[in-house]
């Protein structure tokens, strides 16, 4: 393996009479090195991306055994942690992420897997992929693992080879030369928040732990800020994560209750798409809670395609729109059921804020999430039928039966 500019005529090397071949990629203690790329670890990124893709396909291929896309998200997450994450983080301790293009190929694997896990489209909003599964963004996780390795290094005796190498690395950093510590500082600086790697003389285990927690908090805060400012994610704002026992509490990131408590795959997928904004704008014209007052043109463009009176929001279709008999029937049955569990107004026509309030309260209720998901799934089925045919599903069914009688 040759580094740097190649000579016009390559020299010949022999060992025991055998001519040695030149290679641009070599594997040493599990890490791939490449001499023909400006990043010596470029080949390692691509190799580990391929391994992660293979593991991800094996996990999703398990659907053939348990039913198409019916593997519970909790099991899928465990398999991801065991079989995919290990490849996405392999070697991160020695190669801080300084090349956005190489890091992106690892992020793409993580995003595609989580979208498949949640049943979302390929262009769905990225933020809920992390907040709803409890999986940290891969760039933050790789930096966290690298800092833990640094904590191990500074705890070694001064006579240890790794400790001596770290000291020399620190000299390079102080001389403003490229090195592992300066690369780590760059990777940290690319994360949300204003974080920098302190000088080696100031570092200890406690300070590194504090830096790791600060990075994780900034990452979570950044995800929450996206939720607070993204129209499609308005159902996720100001929510309290319900628990089987005890009070509901704010939780920015974690495996959500609806992913573990809804046994029916179709119902779970529908509620996930609704919360993650994957139904707007092709199913619902308007987001649940706009961040600003709509202009006249925006208001007209978002009017309900059934009643043509109010913005076509999810809560309007679920709890307000009186135009479709089939949906009104489902709504009446659902409200009647929920009154047995919690107080609900007897007025069948909710205002928009009231409808939004009850939609969120039904979804973020441990005991009501399963019937709520079924109700939402059935309503969206009927609504989709109306969008496809222009007719109420009950009317369409009646027409079909009349046609069959005539025949």
Short mmCIF file of C-alpha atoms in Angstrom, two decimals:
data_model
loop_
_atom_site.label_atom_id
_atom_site.label_comp_id
_atom_site.label_asym_id
_atom_site.label_seq_id
_atom_site.Cartn_x
_atom_site.Cartn_y
_atom_site.Cartn_z
CA UNK A 1 0.00 0.00 0.00
CA UNK A 2 1.40 3.38 -1.05
CA UNK A 3 0.40 6.74 0.42
CA UNK A 4 0.76 10.10 -1.25
CA UNK A 5 1.46 10.83 -4.94
CA UNK A 6 2.27 7.67 -6.88
CA UNK A 7 5.57 7.52 -8.79
CA UNK A 8 5.43 7.24 -12.57
CA UNK A 9 7.07 3.83 -12.37
CA UNK A 10 6.01 1.62 -9.50
CA UNK A 11 8.83 -0.21 -7.76
CA UNK A 12 8.86 -4.00 -7.55
CA UNK A 13 8.95 -5.66 -4.15
CA UNK A 14 9.52 -9.35 -3.62
CA UNK A 15 9.29 -11.55 -0.57
CA UNK A 16 10.83 -15.03 -0.73
CA UNK A 17 10.86 -14.75 -4.47
CA UNK A 18 7.18 -13.80 -4.70
CA UNK A 19 6.25 -10.41 -6.18
CA UNK A 20 4.13 -8.36 -3.81
CA UNK A 21 1.00 -6.78 -5.26
CA UNK A 22 0.08 -3.18 -4.56
CA UNK A 23 -3.27 -2.62 -2.87
CA UNK A 24 -5.26 0.52 -2.28
CA UNK A 25 -7.44 -1.04 0.46
CA UNK A 26 -6.25 -3.24 3.30
CA UNK A 27 -7.91 -4.54 6.45
CA UNK A 28 -6.06 -4.39 9.75
CA UNK A 29 -7.59 -5.48 13.10
CA UNK A 30 -11.06 -5.16 11.59
CA UNK A 31 -10.61 -1.64 10.17
CA UNK A 32 -10.34 -0.91 6.45
CA UNK A 33 -7.68 1.58 5.32
CA UNK A 34 -7.66 3.18 1.87
CA UNK A 35 -4.67 4.98 0.38
CA UNK A 36 -6.37 6.43 -2.71
CA UNK A 37 -9.03 8.51 -0.94
CA UNK A 38 -8.49 11.76 0.91
CA UNK A 39 -10.11 10.11 3.94
CA UNK A 40 -8.08 7.07 4.89
CA UNK A 41 -11.17 5.42 6.44
CA UNK A 42 -13.49 5.94 3.44
CA UNK A 43 -13.50 2.25 2.58
CA UNK A 44 -14.40 1.38 6.17
CA UNK A 45 -17.53 3.56 5.98
CA UNK A 46 -18.71 1.89 2.78
CA UNK A 47 -17.92 -1.63 4.01
CA UNK A 48 -19.80 -1.09 7.26
CA UNK A 49 -22.68 0.54 5.39
CA UNK A 50 -22.96 -2.61 3.28
CA UNK A 51 -22.86 -4.82 6.38
CA UNK A 52 -25.56 -2.71 8.05
CA UNK A 53 -27.75 -2.90 4.94
CA UNK A 54 -27.37 -6.68 4.89
CA UNK A 55 -28.39 -6.97 8.54
CA UNK A 56 -31.30 -4.57 8.04
CA UNK A 57 -32.57 -6.60 5.09
CA UNK A 58 -32.31 -9.78 7.13
CA UNK A 59 -34.44 -8.21 9.89
CA UNK A 60 -37.09 -6.91 7.51
CA UNK A 61 -36.99 -10.28 5.76
CA UNK A 62 -38.30 -11.85 8.97
CA UNK A 63 -41.66 -10.44 7.88
CA UNK A 64 -41.92 -13.49 5.64
CA UNK A 65 -42.09 -15.62 8.78
CA UNK A 66 -44.34 -13.46 10.97
CA UNK A 67 -46.48 -11.81 8.27
CA UNK A 68 -45.84 -8.84 6.00
CA UNK A 69 -44.74 -5.84 8.11
CA UNK A 70 -46.25 -7.30 11.26
CA UNK A 71 -43.16 -7.59 13.43
CA UNK A 72 -43.75 -5.56 16.63
CA UNK A 73 -41.67 -2.35 16.73
CA UNK A 74 -40.29 -3.27 20.16
CA UNK A 75 -38.78 -6.49 18.71
CA UNK A 76 -37.58 -4.67 15.60
CA UNK A 77 -35.80 -2.10 17.76
CA UNK A 78 -34.04 -4.84 19.76
CA UNK A 79 -32.86 -6.48 16.54
CA UNK A 80 -31.67 -3.10 15.23
CA UNK A 81 -29.62 -2.52 18.38
CA UNK A 82 -28.08 -5.99 18.19
CA UNK A 83 -27.50 -6.37 14.44
CA UNK A 84 -27.47 -2.97 12.71
CA UNK A 85 -26.22 -0.42 15.22
CA UNK A 86 -23.02 -2.40 15.77
CA UNK A 87 -22.06 -1.89 12.11
CA UNK A 88 -23.08 1.78 12.01
CA UNK A 89 -20.85 2.51 15.02
CA UNK A 90 -17.99 0.09 14.27
CA UNK A 91 -14.61 1.78 14.60
CA UNK A 92 -16.10 5.17 15.49
CA UNK A 93 -13.69 5.42 18.45
CA UNK A 94 -10.69 5.87 16.15
CA UNK A 95 -12.31 7.74 13.24
CA UNK A 96 -14.28 10.84 14.31
CA UNK A 97 -16.71 11.93 11.60
CA UNK A 98 -15.07 14.70 9.59
CA UNK A 99 -16.52 13.88 6.16
CA UNK A 100 -20.26 14.72 5.84
CA UNK A 101 -20.61 12.55 2.74
CA UNK A 102 -19.29 9.43 4.45
CA UNK A 103 -21.39 10.05 7.54
CA UNK A 104 -24.47 10.52 5.37
CA UNK A 105 -24.28 6.99 3.95
CA UNK A 106 -24.55 5.63 7.52
CA UNK A 107 -27.40 8.01 8.35
CA UNK A 108 -29.30 6.89 5.25
CA UNK A 109 -29.23 3.27 6.44
CA UNK A 110 -30.56 4.29 9.85
CA UNK A 111 -33.32 6.47 8.38
CA UNK A 112 -34.50 3.84 5.89
CA UNK A 113 -34.61 1.19 8.59
CA UNK A 114 -36.63 3.35 11.00
CA UNK A 115 -39.08 4.34 8.27
CA UNK A 116 -39.62 0.67 7.47
CA UNK A 117 -39.96 -0.10 11.18
CA UNK A 118 -42.70 2.54 11.61
CA UNK A 119 -44.40 1.96 8.26
CA UNK A 120 -43.76 5.51 7.01
CA UNK A 121 -43.13 6.73 3.48
CA UNK A 122 -39.65 7.29 2.09
CA UNK A 123 -40.03 11.09 2.26
CA UNK A 124 -41.58 11.31 5.74
CA UNK A 125 -40.38 13.90 8.27
CA UNK A 126 -37.10 12.79 9.85
CA UNK A 127 -37.52 14.10 13.41
CA UNK A 128 -40.25 11.63 14.55
CA UNK A 129 -38.08 8.71 13.46
CA UNK A 130 -35.95 9.43 16.51
CA UNK A 131 -38.49 10.82 18.98
CA UNK A 132 -40.98 7.97 18.46
CA UNK A 133 -38.53 5.05 18.55
CA UNK A 134 -36.05 6.14 21.20
CA UNK A 135 -33.14 5.63 18.78
CA UNK A 136 -30.54 8.41 18.92
CA UNK A 137 -29.27 10.01 15.68
CA UNK A 138 -26.26 8.03 14.54
CA UNK A 139 -23.92 11.04 14.42
CA UNK A 140 -24.61 11.87 18.08
CA UNK A 141 -24.26 8.23 19.09
CA UNK A 142 -20.90 7.88 17.35
CA UNK A 143 -19.54 10.97 19.09
CA UNK A 144 -20.84 9.70 22.44
CA UNK A 145 -19.01 6.38 21.99
CA UNK A 146 -15.82 8.18 20.95
CA UNK A 147 -15.93 10.33 24.09
CA UNK A 148 -16.34 7.20 26.19
CA UNK A 149 -13.20 5.84 24.54
CA UNK A 150 -11.38 9.08 25.36
CA UNK A 151 -12.48 8.66 28.97
CA UNK A 152 -10.87 5.22 28.94
CA UNK A 153 -7.64 6.61 27.46
CA UNK A 154 -7.15 9.37 30.02
CA UNK A 155 -7.60 6.82 32.81
CA UNK A 156 -4.64 4.72 31.63
CA UNK A 157 -1.22 4.84 33.35
CA UNK A 158 1.21 7.33 31.83
CA UNK A 159 3.50 4.46 30.78
CA UNK A 160 0.78 2.79 28.70
CA UNK A 161 1.38 2.96 24.94
CA UNK A 162 -2.13 4.30 24.31
CA UNK A 163 -1.59 7.01 26.94
CA UNK A 164 1.72 8.00 25.33
CA UNK A 165 0.04 8.13 21.92
CA UNK A 166 -2.70 10.37 23.35
CA UNK A 167 -0.07 12.73 24.76
CA UNK A 168 1.60 12.99 21.35
CA UNK A 169 -1.82 13.54 19.80
CA UNK A 170 -2.38 16.41 22.20
CA UNK A 171 0.94 17.96 21.13
CA UNK A 172 -0.25 17.82 17.52
CA UNK A 173 -3.51 19.51 18.47
CA UNK A 174 -1.67 22.26 20.36
CA UNK A 175 0.47 22.78 17.24
CA UNK A 176 -2.73 23.14 15.16
CA UNK A 177 -1.88 20.01 13.19
CA UNK A 178 -4.55 17.53 12.04
CA UNK A 179 -4.95 14.73 14.56
CA UNK A 180 -7.49 12.50 16.28
CA UNK A 181 -8.29 15.04 19.01
CA UNK A 182 -8.84 17.88 16.54
CA UNK A 183 -11.07 15.60 14.44
CA UNK A 184 -13.09 14.73 17.55
CA UNK A 185 -13.43 18.42 18.38
CA UNK A 186 -14.70 19.05 14.83
CA UNK A 187 -17.23 16.20 15.07
CA UNK A 188 -18.51 17.55 18.40
CA UNK A 189 -18.82 21.05 16.97
CA UNK A 190 -21.05 19.76 14.14
CA UNK A 191 -23.69 18.54 16.60
CA UNK A 192 -26.59 20.70 17.84
CA UNK A 193 -25.53 23.07 20.61
CA UNK A 194 -22.32 24.98 21.16
CA UNK A 195 -20.01 22.21 22.36
CA UNK A 196 -16.23 22.01 22.16
CA UNK A 197 -13.68 19.49 23.37
CA UNK A 198 -11.68 21.00 26.28
CA UNK A 199 -7.90 20.79 26.38
CA UNK A 200 -6.52 17.46 27.46
CA UNK A 201 -5.01 18.89 30.64
CA UNK A 202 -8.49 19.98 31.78
CA UNK A 203 -10.20 16.68 31.02
CA UNK A 204 -11.21 14.05 33.53
CA UNK A 205 -13.84 11.33 33.65
CA UNK A 206 -16.46 13.54 35.30
CA UNK A 207 -16.04 16.32 32.72
CA UNK A 208 -16.36 13.86 29.83
CA UNK A 209 -19.53 12.39 31.36
CA UNK A 210 -20.90 15.92 31.69
CA UNK A 211 -20.04 16.65 28.05
CA UNK A 212 -21.76 13.45 26.89
CA UNK A 213 -24.93 14.32 28.82
CA UNK A 214 -24.83 17.87 27.47
CA UNK A 215 -24.55 16.61 23.88
CA UNK A 216 -27.44 14.18 24.37
CA UNK A 217 -29.58 16.94 25.93
CA UNK A 218 -28.81 19.34 23.06
CA UNK A 219 -29.70 16.63 20.54
CA UNK A 220 -33.04 16.00 22.23
CA UNK A 221 -33.73 19.72 22.57
CA UNK A 222 -33.02 20.18 18.87
CA UNK A 223 -35.48 17.40 18.01
CA UNK A 224 -38.12 19.03 20.22
CA UNK A 225 -37.57 22.40 18.54
CA UNK A 226 -38.28 20.76 15.18
CA UNK A 227 -41.55 19.38 16.55
CA UNK A 228 -42.53 22.80 17.91
CA UNK A 229 -41.94 24.52 14.56
CA UNK A 230 -43.06 21.89 12.02
CA UNK A 231 -46.67 22.12 10.86
CA UNK A 232 -47.03 18.41 10.17
CA UNK A 233 -45.99 17.48 13.72
CA UNK A 234 -48.46 19.63 15.64
CA UNK A 235 -50.12 16.56 17.23
CA UNK A 236 -46.82 15.82 18.99
CA UNK A 237 -46.54 19.22 20.65
CA UNK A 238 -47.00 19.54 24.41
CA UNK A 239 -47.78 15.85 24.82
CA UNK A 240 -47.37 13.80 27.96
CA UNK A 241 -46.23 10.22 27.46
CA UNK A 242 -48.73 7.92 29.24
CA UNK A 243 -47.60 5.09 31.48
CA UNK A 244 -49.34 1.89 32.52
CA UNK A 245 -48.90 2.99 36.12
CA UNK A 246 -48.29 6.49 37.38
CA UNK A 247 -48.69 9.94 35.90
CA UNK A 248 -47.98 10.80 32.29
CA UNK A 249 -44.76 12.79 31.93
CA UNK A 250 -43.01 14.78 29.19
CA UNK A 251 -40.59 12.61 27.23
CA UNK A 252 -38.78 13.90 24.17
CA UNK A 253 -37.45 10.58 22.92
CA UNK A 254 -38.49 7.00 23.61
CA UNK A 255 -40.38 3.99 22.26
CA UNK A 256 -43.96 5.28 22.36
CA UNK A 257 -46.93 3.62 23.97
CA UNK A 258 -48.91 3.32 20.73
CA UNK A 259 -46.07 1.30 19.17
CA UNK A 260 -46.25 -1.27 21.97
CA UNK A 261 -49.93 -1.27 22.96
CA UNK A 262 -51.70 -1.50 19.58
CA UNK A 263 -51.66 -5.16 18.50
CA UNK A 264 -53.20 -4.62 15.04
CA UNK A 265 -50.52 -3.69 12.51
CA UNK A 266 -52.83 -1.66 10.24
CA UNK A 267 -54.24 0.35 13.15
CA UNK A 268 -50.74 0.98 14.53
CA UNK A 269 -49.46 2.08 11.14
CA UNK A 270 -52.38 4.48 10.68
CA UNK A 271 -51.93 6.18 14.05
CA UNK A 272 -48.17 6.42 13.43
CA UNK A 273 -48.68 8.09 10.06
CA UNK A 274 -51.18 10.52 11.58
CA UNK A 275 -48.86 11.56 14.43
CA UNK A 276 -45.78 11.75 12.21
CA UNK A 277 -47.47 13.96 9.62
CA UNK A 278 -47.33 11.36 6.86
CA UNK A 279 -51.00 11.94 5.88
CA UNK A 280 -50.57 15.65 5.10
CA UNK A 281 -51.28 16.94 2.50
CA UNK A 282 -52.39 13.98 0.33
CA UNK A 283 -55.05 12.67 2.76
CA UNK A 284 -55.75 15.77 4.86
CA UNK A 285 -55.29 19.15 3.23
CA UNK A 286 -54.52 21.00 6.47
CA UNK A 287 -52.34 20.30 9.48
CA UNK A 288 -54.05 19.88 12.88
CA UNK A 289 -52.79 23.16 14.31
CA UNK A 290 -51.34 25.84 11.98
CA UNK A 291 -48.56 28.02 13.36
CA UNK A 292 -50.03 31.21 11.87
CA UNK A 293 -53.38 32.59 10.77
CA UNK A 294 -54.22 31.38 7.28
CA UNK A 295 -54.59 33.89 4.48
CA UNK A 296 -57.81 33.92 2.48
CA UNK A 297 -56.18 31.93 -0.32
CA UNK A 298 -54.68 29.39 2.09
CA UNK A 299 -58.03 29.02 3.84
CA UNK A 300 -59.85 28.33 0.56
CA UNK A 301 -57.21 25.84 -0.57
CA UNK A 302 -57.54 23.90 2.68
CA UNK A 303 -61.34 23.69 2.89
CA UNK A 304 -62.84 20.26 3.54
CA UNK A 305 -63.63 18.41 0.32
CA UNK A 306 -66.78 16.96 1.89
CA UNK A 307 -68.53 19.89 3.60
CA UNK A 308 -66.56 22.80 2.07
CA UNK A 309 -67.02 24.77 5.30
CA UNK A 310 -63.96 24.28 7.52
CA UNK A 311 -60.26 23.50 7.01
CA UNK A 312 -59.70 19.83 6.24
CA UNK A 313 -57.78 18.91 9.39
CA UNK A 314 -57.63 15.42 10.94
CA UNK A 315 -59.74 16.50 13.91
CA UNK A 316 -62.35 17.99 11.57
CA UNK A 317 -62.77 14.74 9.64
CA UNK A 318 -62.72 12.62 12.80
CA UNK A 319 -65.00 14.67 15.08
CA UNK A 320 -66.66 17.53 13.19
CA UNK A 321 -67.51 16.97 9.53
CA UNK A 322 -71.24 16.09 9.22
CA UNK A 323 -71.25 15.31 5.50
CA UNK A 324 -70.40 11.60 5.42
CA UNK A 325 -72.94 9.27 7.02
CA UNK A 326 -70.49 6.40 7.39
CA UNK A 327 -68.01 8.53 9.36
CA UNK A 328 -70.78 10.04 11.49
CA UNK A 329 -71.88 6.53 12.44
CA UNK A 330 -68.35 5.50 13.42
CA UNK A 331 -67.97 8.73 15.39
CA UNK A 332 -71.19 8.18 17.35
CA UNK A 333 -70.19 4.63 18.28
CA UNK A 334 -66.71 5.73 19.37
CA UNK A 335 -67.95 8.66 21.46
CA UNK A 336 -70.50 6.38 23.10
CA UNK A 337 -67.72 3.94 24.01
CA UNK A 338 -65.34 6.59 25.36
CA UNK A 339 -68.05 8.07 27.60
CA UNK A 340 -67.83 4.86 29.60
CA UNK A 341 -64.17 5.61 30.38
CA UNK A 342 -63.94 9.39 30.63
CA UNK A 343 -66.21 12.46 30.46
CA UNK A 344 -66.97 13.62 26.93
CA UNK A 345 -69.35 16.46 25.97
CA UNK A 346 -72.75 15.32 24.74
CA UNK A 347 -72.68 17.96 22.03
CA UNK A 348 -71.87 16.00 18.88
CA UNK A 349 -70.47 19.07 17.08
CA UNK A 350 -67.16 20.00 18.67
CA UNK A 351 -65.41 23.28 18.02
CA UNK A 352 -62.04 22.94 16.31
CA UNK A 353 -59.94 23.51 19.47
CA UNK A 354 -62.17 21.09 21.42
CA UNK A 355 -61.90 18.46 18.69
CA UNK A 356 -58.10 18.80 18.67
CA UNK A 357 -58.00 18.56 22.47
CA UNK A 358 -60.03 15.35 22.56
CA UNK A 359 -58.13 13.83 19.64
CA UNK A 360 -54.84 14.26 21.52
CA UNK A 361 -56.32 13.17 24.85
CA UNK A 362 -57.72 9.96 23.31
CA UNK A 363 -54.42 9.14 21.57
CA UNK A 364 -52.22 9.84 24.59
CA UNK A 365 -54.29 7.71 26.93
CA UNK A 366 -52.87 4.32 27.89
CA UNK A 367 -56.26 2.60 28.15
CA UNK A 368 -57.91 4.26 25.12
CA UNK A 369 -55.14 4.08 22.53
CA UNK A 370 -56.25 0.72 21.08
CA UNK A 371 -59.93 1.65 20.41
CA UNK A 372 -58.84 5.12 19.31
CA UNK A 373 -56.44 3.66 16.75
CA UNK A 374 -59.19 1.38 15.43
CA UNK A 375 -61.61 4.31 15.14
CA UNK A 376 -59.06 6.52 13.34
CA UNK A 377 -58.11 3.70 10.97
CA UNK A 378 -61.75 3.01 10.04
CA UNK A 379 -62.53 6.70 9.55
CA UNK A 380 -59.52 7.21 7.30
CA UNK A 381 -60.54 4.14 5.29
CA UNK A 382 -63.98 5.69 4.69
CA UNK A 383 -62.44 9.09 4.00
CA UNK A 384 -60.03 7.59 1.48
CA UNK A 385 -62.98 5.87 -0.21
CA UNK A 386 -64.70 9.26 -0.49
CA UNK A 387 -61.56 10.86 -1.97
CA UNK A 388 -61.24 8.04 -4.51
CA UNK A 389 -64.90 7.80 -5.58
CA UNK A 390 -66.43 11.14 -4.57
CA UNK A 391 -69.15 9.21 -2.72
CA UNK A 392 -69.84 8.25 0.87
CA UNK A 393 -68.82 4.62 1.38
CA UNK A 394 -72.33 3.70 2.58
CA UNK A 395 -73.84 5.26 -0.54
CA UNK A 396 -71.27 3.53 -2.73
CA UNK A 397 -72.04 0.20 -1.07
CA UNK A 398 -75.75 0.78 -1.65
CA UNK A 399 -75.16 1.52 -5.33
CA UNK A 400 -73.10 -1.65 -5.69
CA UNK A 401 -75.88 -3.75 -4.14
CA UNK A 402 -78.49 -2.17 -6.44
CA UNK A 403 -76.33 -2.90 -9.47
CA UNK A 404 -76.00 -6.52 -8.41
CA UNK A 405 -79.78 -6.77 -7.93
CA UNK A 406 -80.36 -5.44 -11.44
CA UNK A 407 -77.98 -7.99 -12.86
#
